[in-house]
């Protein structure tokens, strides 16, 4: 405004040129951020971890590798943009990540593969994805925030356990064996009763006793054990 007044008063040509350039810079700085940021698509996912990948998620305390993709679905390129996103982790500084995009043409994808470590188990929510640009001169800024959140399931840490030696288990199991007419192991015989199946006749004991003897089997369903773990040991 001051330059415009001076131009009208002094009628100096270079001031008129400077005023035109200044207004041009302001207009371009106000319009370009809106044109440079069109329709964007964000994708954030877990790529893998160092532990057992057969588990539904990483274990606590191990590095997790992420994949972060920014796709430009607009017909104009995305220029000089900063992308701020969260992936969590053990330190607040590591939870916040930033990716700079100098040029991303229409239909192009900018990718990043950061890593993080989660010290605690449970379901961790990942939010806060912001894309902002102040192209070309930094006078005006446009920001776009994505409210969609992602989740990472962190499993408890698994520790190897040595084979357990239980003393007296065999003797105790033999003392509580329950007998039945069907099973996998013969444990004895009894007198044959009318209605018993002939295919289960114990012929050797029948010959020894002189009367029909029927096989008795150990009931696998009744063989139960209780193992107690001392987690504080």
PDB file of C-alpha atoms in Angstrom:
ATOM      1  CA  UNK A   1       0.000   0.000   0.000  1.00  0.00           C
ATOM      2  CA  UNK A   2       2.855   2.370   0.843  1.00  0.00           C
ATOM      3  CA  UNK A   3       4.559   1.587  -2.457  1.00  0.00           C
ATOM      4  CA  UNK A   4       1.294   2.171  -4.322  1.00  0.00           C
ATOM      5  CA  UNK A   5       0.926   5.633  -2.734  1.00  0.00           C
ATOM      6  CA  UNK A   6       4.527   6.525  -3.575  1.00  0.00           C
ATOM      7  CA  UNK A   7       3.991   5.489  -7.172  1.00  0.00           C
ATOM      8  CA  UNK A   8       0.938   7.715  -7.497  1.00  0.00           C
ATOM      9  CA  UNK A   9       2.737  10.664  -5.918  1.00  0.00           C
ATOM     10  CA  UNK A  10       6.143  10.420  -7.569  1.00  0.00           C
ATOM     11  CA  UNK A  11       5.189   8.749 -10.856  1.00  0.00           C
ATOM     12  CA  UNK A  12       8.534   6.875 -10.810  1.00  0.00           C
ATOM     13  CA  UNK A  13       8.581   3.946 -13.220  1.00  0.00           C
ATOM     14  CA  UNK A  14      10.717   1.557 -11.178  1.00  0.00           C
ATOM     15  CA  UNK A  15       8.420   1.964  -8.177  1.00  0.00           C
ATOM     16  CA  UNK A  16       5.489   1.024 -10.379  1.00  0.00           C
ATOM     17  CA  UNK A  17       7.350  -2.062 -11.546  1.00  0.00           C
ATOM     18  CA  UNK A  18       8.277  -2.997  -7.985  1.00  0.00           C
ATOM     19  CA  UNK A  19       4.673  -2.596  -6.874  1.00  0.00           C
ATOM     20  CA  UNK A  20       3.463  -4.858  -9.673  1.00  0.00           C
ATOM     21  CA  UNK A  21       6.020  -7.530  -8.828  1.00  0.00           C
ATOM     22  CA  UNK A  22       5.137  -7.362  -5.139  1.00  0.00           C
ATOM     23  CA  UNK A  23       1.437  -7.840  -5.781  1.00  0.00           C
ATOM     24  CA  UNK A  24       2.220 -10.641  -8.185  1.00  0.00           C
ATOM     25  CA  UNK A  25       4.273 -12.445  -5.540  1.00  0.00           C
ATOM     26  CA  UNK A  26       1.457 -12.118  -3.011  1.00  0.00           C
ATOM     27  CA  UNK A  27      -1.168 -13.427  -5.409  1.00  0.00           C
ATOM     28  CA  UNK A  28       0.995 -16.342  -6.542  1.00  0.00           C
ATOM     29  CA  UNK A  29       1.887 -17.225  -2.925  1.00  0.00           C
ATOM     30  CA  UNK A  30      -1.795 -17.283  -1.999  1.00  0.00           C
ATOM     31  CA  UNK A  31      -2.957 -19.364  -4.955  1.00  0.00           C
ATOM     32  CA  UNK A  32      -0.119 -21.861  -5.458  1.00  0.00           C
ATOM     33  CA  UNK A  33      -0.495 -23.797  -2.144  1.00  0.00           C
ATOM     34  CA  UNK A  34      -4.127 -24.539  -3.015  1.00  0.00           C
ATOM     35  CA  UNK A  35      -3.262 -25.658  -6.516  1.00  0.00           C
ATOM     36  CA  UNK A  36      -0.209 -27.661  -5.435  1.00  0.00           C
ATOM     37  CA  UNK A  37      -2.137 -29.845  -2.982  1.00  0.00           C
ATOM     38  CA  UNK A  38      -4.976 -31.773  -4.547  1.00  0.00           C
ATOM     39  CA  UNK A  39      -6.407 -35.175  -3.768  1.00  0.00           C
ATOM     40  CA  UNK A  40      -3.978 -37.335  -1.772  1.00  0.00           C
ATOM     41  CA  UNK A  41      -4.112 -40.913  -0.536  1.00  0.00           C
ATOM     42  CA  UNK A  42      -2.231 -42.077   2.567  1.00  0.00           C
ATOM     43  CA  UNK A  43      -1.265 -45.666   3.325  1.00  0.00           C
ATOM     44  CA  UNK A  44       0.557 -46.726   6.502  1.00  0.00           C
ATOM     45  CA  UNK A  45       1.222 -50.393   7.279  1.00  0.00           C
ATOM     46  CA  UNK A  46       3.530 -52.827   9.079  1.00  0.00           C
ATOM     47  CA  UNK A  47       5.964 -54.509   6.667  1.00  0.00           C
ATOM     48  CA  UNK A  48       7.628 -56.913   9.074  1.00  0.00           C
ATOM     49  CA  UNK A  49       9.622 -57.440  12.246  1.00  0.00           C
ATOM     50  CA  UNK A  50      12.715 -59.349  13.348  1.00  0.00           C
ATOM     51  CA  UNK A  51      10.892 -62.004  15.383  1.00  0.00           C
ATOM     52  CA  UNK A  52       8.477 -64.791  14.550  1.00  0.00           C
ATOM     53  CA  UNK A  53       6.376 -63.549  11.625  1.00  0.00           C
ATOM     54  CA  UNK A  54       3.846 -66.346  12.128  1.00  0.00           C
ATOM     55  CA  UNK A  55       2.463 -64.341  15.068  1.00  0.00           C
ATOM     56  CA  UNK A  56      -0.338 -61.831  14.417  1.00  0.00           C
ATOM     57  CA  UNK A  57       1.964 -58.981  15.434  1.00  0.00           C
ATOM     58  CA  UNK A  58       5.488 -58.088  16.569  1.00  0.00           C
ATOM     59  CA  UNK A  59       6.716 -58.870  20.054  1.00  0.00           C
ATOM     60  CA  UNK A  60       7.407 -56.136  22.555  1.00  0.00           C
ATOM     61  CA  UNK A  61      10.946 -54.789  22.460  1.00  0.00           C
ATOM     62  CA  UNK A  62      11.796 -55.756  18.868  1.00  0.00           C
ATOM     63  CA  UNK A  63      12.187 -53.410  15.869  1.00  0.00           C
ATOM     64  CA  UNK A  64       9.136 -53.042  13.647  1.00  0.00           C
ATOM     65  CA  UNK A  65       9.494 -51.901  10.033  1.00  0.00           C
ATOM     66  CA  UNK A  66       6.739 -49.720   8.597  1.00  0.00           C
ATOM     67  CA  UNK A  67       5.765 -48.755   5.095  1.00  0.00           C
ATOM     68  CA  UNK A  68       4.401 -45.257   4.533  1.00  0.00           C
ATOM     69  CA  UNK A  69       3.077 -44.324   1.080  1.00  0.00           C
ATOM     70  CA  UNK A  70       1.783 -40.972  -0.151  1.00  0.00           C
ATOM     71  CA  UNK A  71      -0.008 -41.100  -3.505  1.00  0.00           C
ATOM     72  CA  UNK A  72      -0.920 -38.016  -5.510  1.00  0.00           C
ATOM     73  CA  UNK A  73      -4.311 -38.573  -7.158  1.00  0.00           C
ATOM     74  CA  UNK A  74      -4.627 -35.001  -8.373  1.00  0.00           C
ATOM     75  CA  UNK A  75      -3.963 -33.848 -11.954  1.00  0.00           C
ATOM     76  CA  UNK A  76      -1.433 -31.297 -10.653  1.00  0.00           C
ATOM     77  CA  UNK A  77       1.927 -32.174  -9.067  1.00  0.00           C
ATOM     78  CA  UNK A  78       2.587 -31.899  -5.344  1.00  0.00           C
ATOM     79  CA  UNK A  79       5.558 -29.583  -4.819  1.00  0.00           C
ATOM     80  CA  UNK A  80       7.698 -28.840  -1.749  1.00  0.00           C
ATOM     81  CA  UNK A  81       5.464 -30.579   0.798  1.00  0.00           C
ATOM     82  CA  UNK A  82       6.216 -31.733   4.335  1.00  0.00           C
ATOM     83  CA  UNK A  83       4.464 -34.886   5.554  1.00  0.00           C
ATOM     84  CA  UNK A  84       4.212 -35.391   9.328  1.00  0.00           C
ATOM     85  CA  UNK A  85       3.002 -38.756  10.609  1.00  0.00           C
ATOM     86  CA  UNK A  86       3.096 -40.914  13.745  1.00  0.00           C
ATOM     87  CA  UNK A  87       4.296 -44.498  14.076  1.00  0.00           C
ATOM     88  CA  UNK A  88       4.640 -44.715  17.858  1.00  0.00           C
ATOM     89  CA  UNK A  89       7.631 -46.252  19.570  1.00  0.00           C
ATOM     90  CA  UNK A  90       9.611 -46.120  22.775  1.00  0.00           C
ATOM     91  CA  UNK A  91      10.614 -42.450  22.588  1.00  0.00           C
ATOM     92  CA  UNK A  92       8.393 -39.451  21.760  1.00  0.00           C
ATOM     93  CA  UNK A  93      11.051 -38.189  19.349  1.00  0.00           C
ATOM     94  CA  UNK A  94      10.949 -41.457  17.428  1.00  0.00           C
ATOM     95  CA  UNK A  95       7.143 -41.551  17.344  1.00  0.00           C
ATOM     96  CA  UNK A  96       6.993 -38.441  15.157  1.00  0.00           C
ATOM     97  CA  UNK A  97       8.373 -38.780  11.624  1.00  0.00           C
ATOM     98  CA  UNK A  98       8.650 -36.313   8.748  1.00  0.00           C
ATOM     99  CA  UNK A  99       9.038 -36.853   5.018  1.00  0.00           C
ATOM    100  CA  UNK A 100       9.860 -34.084   2.541  1.00  0.00           C
ATOM    101  CA  UNK A 101       8.450 -34.303  -0.986  1.00  0.00           C
ATOM    102  CA  UNK A 102      10.135 -31.990  -3.500  1.00  0.00           C
ATOM    103  CA  UNK A 103       8.095 -33.112  -6.509  1.00  0.00           C
ATOM    104  CA  UNK A 104       5.364 -35.710  -6.839  1.00  0.00           C
ATOM    105  CA  UNK A 105       3.671 -35.875 -10.207  1.00  0.00           C
ATOM    106  CA  UNK A 106       0.121 -36.877 -10.922  1.00  0.00           C
ATOM    107  CA  UNK A 107      -0.383 -40.559 -10.081  1.00  0.00           C
ATOM    108  CA  UNK A 108       3.027 -40.782  -8.418  1.00  0.00           C
ATOM    109  CA  UNK A 109       3.828 -42.307  -5.026  1.00  0.00           C
ATOM    110  CA  UNK A 110       6.379 -41.216  -2.431  1.00  0.00           C
ATOM    111  CA  UNK A 111       7.404 -44.009  -0.045  1.00  0.00           C
ATOM    112  CA  UNK A 112       9.258 -44.226   3.242  1.00  0.00           C
ATOM    113  CA  UNK A 113      10.220 -47.232   5.423  1.00  0.00           C
ATOM    114  CA  UNK A 114      10.821 -46.093   9.016  1.00  0.00           C
ATOM    115  CA  UNK A 115      11.316 -48.388  12.016  1.00  0.00           C
ATOM    116  CA  UNK A 116      10.146 -48.217  15.623  1.00  0.00           C
ATOM    117  CA  UNK A 117      10.369 -50.256  18.830  1.00  0.00           C
ATOM    118  CA  UNK A 118       7.353 -50.820  21.095  1.00  0.00           C
ATOM    119  CA  UNK A 119       8.386 -51.570  24.700  1.00  0.00           C
ATOM    120  CA  UNK A 120       4.897 -52.543  25.884  1.00  0.00           C
ATOM    121  CA  UNK A 121       2.384 -55.063  24.614  1.00  0.00           C
ATOM    122  CA  UNK A 122      -1.129 -54.226  23.541  1.00  0.00           C
ATOM    123  CA  UNK A 123      -2.922 -52.336  20.793  1.00  0.00           C
ATOM    124  CA  UNK A 124      -1.133 -49.139  19.751  1.00  0.00           C
ATOM    125  CA  UNK A 125      -3.049 -46.534  17.764  1.00  0.00           C
ATOM    126  CA  UNK A 126      -1.284 -44.532  15.068  1.00  0.00           C
ATOM    127  CA  UNK A 127      -2.826 -41.200  14.149  1.00  0.00           C
ATOM    128  CA  UNK A 128      -1.865 -37.669  13.105  1.00  0.00           C
ATOM    129  CA  UNK A 129      -1.005 -37.538   9.432  1.00  0.00           C
ATOM    130  CA  UNK A 130      -0.577 -33.989   8.123  1.00  0.00           C
ATOM    131  CA  UNK A 131       0.564 -32.747   4.727  1.00  0.00           C
ATOM    132  CA  UNK A 132       1.440 -29.074   4.341  1.00  0.00           C
ATOM    133  CA  UNK A 133       3.037 -26.893   1.694  1.00  0.00           C
ATOM    134  CA  UNK A 134       3.940 -23.204   1.421  1.00  0.00           C
ATOM    135  CA  UNK A 135       5.093 -23.186  -2.190  1.00  0.00           C
ATOM    136  CA  UNK A 136       6.555 -21.080  -3.725  1.00  0.00           C
ATOM    137  CA  UNK A 137       7.693 -18.306  -1.373  1.00  0.00           C
ATOM    138  CA  UNK A 138       6.500 -19.467   2.055  1.00  0.00           C
ATOM    139  CA  UNK A 139       4.125 -16.548   2.597  1.00  0.00           C
ATOM    140  CA  UNK A 140       0.978 -18.686   2.748  1.00  0.00           C
ATOM    141  CA  UNK A 141       0.607 -22.264   3.879  1.00  0.00           C
ATOM    142  CA  UNK A 142      -1.981 -24.919   3.183  1.00  0.00           C
ATOM    143  CA  UNK A 143      -2.390 -27.897   5.498  1.00  0.00           C
ATOM    144  CA  UNK A 144      -4.366 -31.084   4.995  1.00  0.00           C
ATOM    145  CA  UNK A 145      -5.012 -33.456   7.898  1.00  0.00           C
ATOM    146  CA  UNK A 146      -6.004 -37.121   7.582  1.00  0.00           C
ATOM    147  CA  UNK A 147      -8.154 -38.328  10.471  1.00  0.00           C
ATOM    148  CA  UNK A 148      -7.997 -42.044   9.614  1.00  0.00           C
ATOM    149  CA  UNK A 149      -5.979 -43.961  12.203  1.00  0.00           C
ATOM    150  CA  UNK A 150      -4.155 -47.290  12.052  1.00  0.00           C
ATOM    151  CA  UNK A 151      -3.426 -49.848  14.757  1.00  0.00           C
ATOM    152  CA  UNK A 152      -0.478 -52.072  15.612  1.00  0.00           C
ATOM    153  CA  UNK A 153      -0.964 -55.155  17.795  1.00  0.00           C
ATOM    154  CA  UNK A 154       2.151 -55.823  19.894  1.00  0.00           C
ATOM    155  CA  UNK A 155       2.401 -59.339  21.325  1.00  0.00           C
ATOM    156  CA  UNK A 156       3.991 -60.320  24.674  1.00  0.00           C
ATOM    157  CA  UNK A 157       7.636 -61.304  24.569  1.00  0.00           C
ATOM    158  CA  UNK A 158       8.150 -65.065  24.214  1.00  0.00           C
ATOM    159  CA  UNK A 159      10.921 -66.764  26.190  1.00  0.00           C
ATOM    160  CA  UNK A 160      12.234 -70.305  25.636  1.00  0.00           C
ATOM    161  CA  UNK A 161      11.349 -72.803  28.379  1.00  0.00           C
ATOM    162  CA  UNK A 162      13.501 -75.822  29.211  1.00  0.00           C
ATOM    163  CA  UNK A 163      11.863 -79.286  29.327  1.00  0.00           C
ATOM    164  CA  UNK A 164       9.973 -79.828  32.590  1.00  0.00           C
ATOM    165  CA  UNK A 165      10.936 -82.834  34.701  1.00  0.00           C
ATOM    166  CA  UNK A 166       8.021 -83.946  36.907  1.00  0.00           C
ATOM    167  CA  UNK A 167       9.016 -86.516  39.500  1.00  0.00           C
ATOM    168  CA  UNK A 168       6.530 -89.212  40.487  1.00  0.00           C
ATOM    169  CA  UNK A 169       4.151 -88.410  37.649  1.00  0.00           C
ATOM    170  CA  UNK A 170       4.059 -91.955  36.261  1.00  0.00           C
ATOM    171  CA  UNK A 171       3.362 -93.537  39.647  1.00  0.00           C
ATOM    172  CA  UNK A 172       0.639 -91.029  40.406  1.00  0.00           C
ATOM    173  CA  UNK A 173      -0.999 -91.501  37.012  1.00  0.00           C
ATOM    174  CA  UNK A 174      -1.085 -95.273  37.448  1.00  0.00           C
ATOM    175  CA  UNK A 175      -2.840 -94.938  40.793  1.00  0.00           C
ATOM    176  CA  UNK A 176      -5.691 -92.871  39.348  1.00  0.00           C
ATOM    177  CA  UNK A 177      -6.278 -94.861  36.156  1.00  0.00           C
ATOM    178  CA  UNK A 178      -9.981 -95.333  35.464  1.00  0.00           C
ATOM    179  CA  UNK A 179     -11.051 -98.356  33.493  1.00  0.00           C
ATOM    180  CA  UNK A 180     -13.485 -98.444  30.615  1.00  0.00           C
ATOM    181  CA  UNK A 181     -14.677-100.732  27.827  1.00  0.00           C
ATOM    182  CA  UNK A 182     -12.841 -98.747  25.119  1.00  0.00           C
ATOM    183  CA  UNK A 183      -9.509 -97.013  24.975  1.00  0.00           C
ATOM    184  CA  UNK A 184      -6.018 -97.281  23.650  1.00  0.00           C
ATOM    185  CA  UNK A 185      -4.230 -99.379  26.275  1.00  0.00           C
ATOM    186  CA  UNK A 186      -5.291-102.641  27.968  1.00  0.00           C
ATOM    187  CA  UNK A 187      -4.905-102.390  31.748  1.00  0.00           C
ATOM    188  CA  UNK A 188      -6.580-105.621  32.898  1.00  0.00           C
ATOM    189  CA  UNK A 189      -9.572-107.922  32.566  1.00  0.00           C
ATOM    190  CA  UNK A 190     -12.805-108.794  34.327  1.00  0.00           C
ATOM    191  CA  UNK A 191     -15.460-111.487  34.238  1.00  0.00           C
ATOM    192  CA  UNK A 192     -17.540-111.621  31.088  1.00  0.00           C
ATOM    193  CA  UNK A 193     -21.133-110.431  31.565  1.00  0.00           C
ATOM    194  CA  UNK A 194     -24.093-111.062  29.271  1.00  0.00           C
ATOM    195  CA  UNK A 195     -24.222-108.362  26.585  1.00  0.00           C
ATOM    196  CA  UNK A 196     -20.471-107.686  26.523  1.00  0.00           C
ATOM    197  CA  UNK A 197     -18.920-107.696  23.010  1.00  0.00           C
ATOM    198  CA  UNK A 198     -17.120-110.930  22.133  1.00  0.00           C
ATOM    199  CA  UNK A 199     -14.444-109.056  20.160  1.00  0.00           C
ATOM    200  CA  UNK A 200     -13.014-107.739  23.437  1.00  0.00           C
ATOM    201  CA  UNK A 201     -12.537-111.163  25.017  1.00  0.00           C
ATOM    202  CA  UNK A 202      -9.148-111.460  26.716  1.00  0.00           C
ATOM    203  CA  UNK A 203      -8.283-114.965  25.469  1.00  0.00           C
ATOM    204  CA  UNK A 204      -5.069-115.405  27.413  1.00  0.00           C
ATOM    205  CA  UNK A 205      -6.695-114.609  30.755  1.00  0.00           C
ATOM    206  CA  UNK A 206      -9.710-116.695  29.734  1.00  0.00           C
ATOM    207  CA  UNK A 207      -7.448-119.703  29.209  1.00  0.00           C
ATOM    208  CA  UNK A 208      -5.680-119.119  32.501  1.00  0.00           C
ATOM    209  CA  UNK A 209      -8.809-118.622  34.611  1.00  0.00           C
ATOM    210  CA  UNK A 210     -11.054-121.043  32.763  1.00  0.00           C
ATOM    211  CA  UNK A 211     -13.904-118.551  32.455  1.00  0.00           C
ATOM    212  CA  UNK A 212     -14.517-115.843  29.818  1.00  0.00           C
ATOM    213  CA  UNK A 213     -12.603-112.686  30.637  1.00  0.00           C
ATOM    214  CA  UNK A 214     -13.245-109.270  29.060  1.00  0.00           C
ATOM    215  CA  UNK A 215     -10.538-106.692  28.330  1.00  0.00           C
ATOM    216  CA  UNK A 216     -10.545-103.431  30.253  1.00  0.00           C
ATOM    217  CA  UNK A 217      -8.940-100.306  28.786  1.00  0.00           C
ATOM    218  CA  UNK A 218      -7.528 -97.164  30.288  1.00  0.00           C
ATOM    219  CA  UNK A 219      -9.771 -94.112  29.780  1.00  0.00           C
ATOM    220  CA  UNK A 220      -7.692 -91.426  28.070  1.00  0.00           C
ATOM    221  CA  UNK A 221     -10.311 -88.771  28.776  1.00  0.00           C
ATOM    222  CA  UNK A 222      -9.872 -89.254  32.526  1.00  0.00           C
ATOM    223  CA  UNK A 223      -6.102 -88.878  32.450  1.00  0.00           C
ATOM    224  CA  UNK A 224      -5.644 -85.237  33.407  1.00  0.00           C
ATOM    225  CA  UNK A 225      -2.664 -83.430  34.886  1.00  0.00           C
ATOM    226  CA  UNK A 226      -2.397 -80.051  36.513  1.00  0.00           C
ATOM    227  CA  UNK A 227       0.855 -78.109  36.100  1.00  0.00           C
ATOM    228  CA  UNK A 228       1.421 -74.945  38.120  1.00  0.00           C
ATOM    229  CA  UNK A 229       3.980 -72.332  37.073  1.00  0.00           C
ATOM    230  CA  UNK A 230       5.647 -69.963  39.498  1.00  0.00           C
ATOM    231  CA  UNK A 231       5.964 -66.768  37.450  1.00  0.00           C
ATOM    232  CA  UNK A 232       7.851 -65.030  40.225  1.00  0.00           C
ATOM    233  CA  UNK A 233      10.644 -67.592  40.434  1.00  0.00           C
TER     234      UNK A 233
END
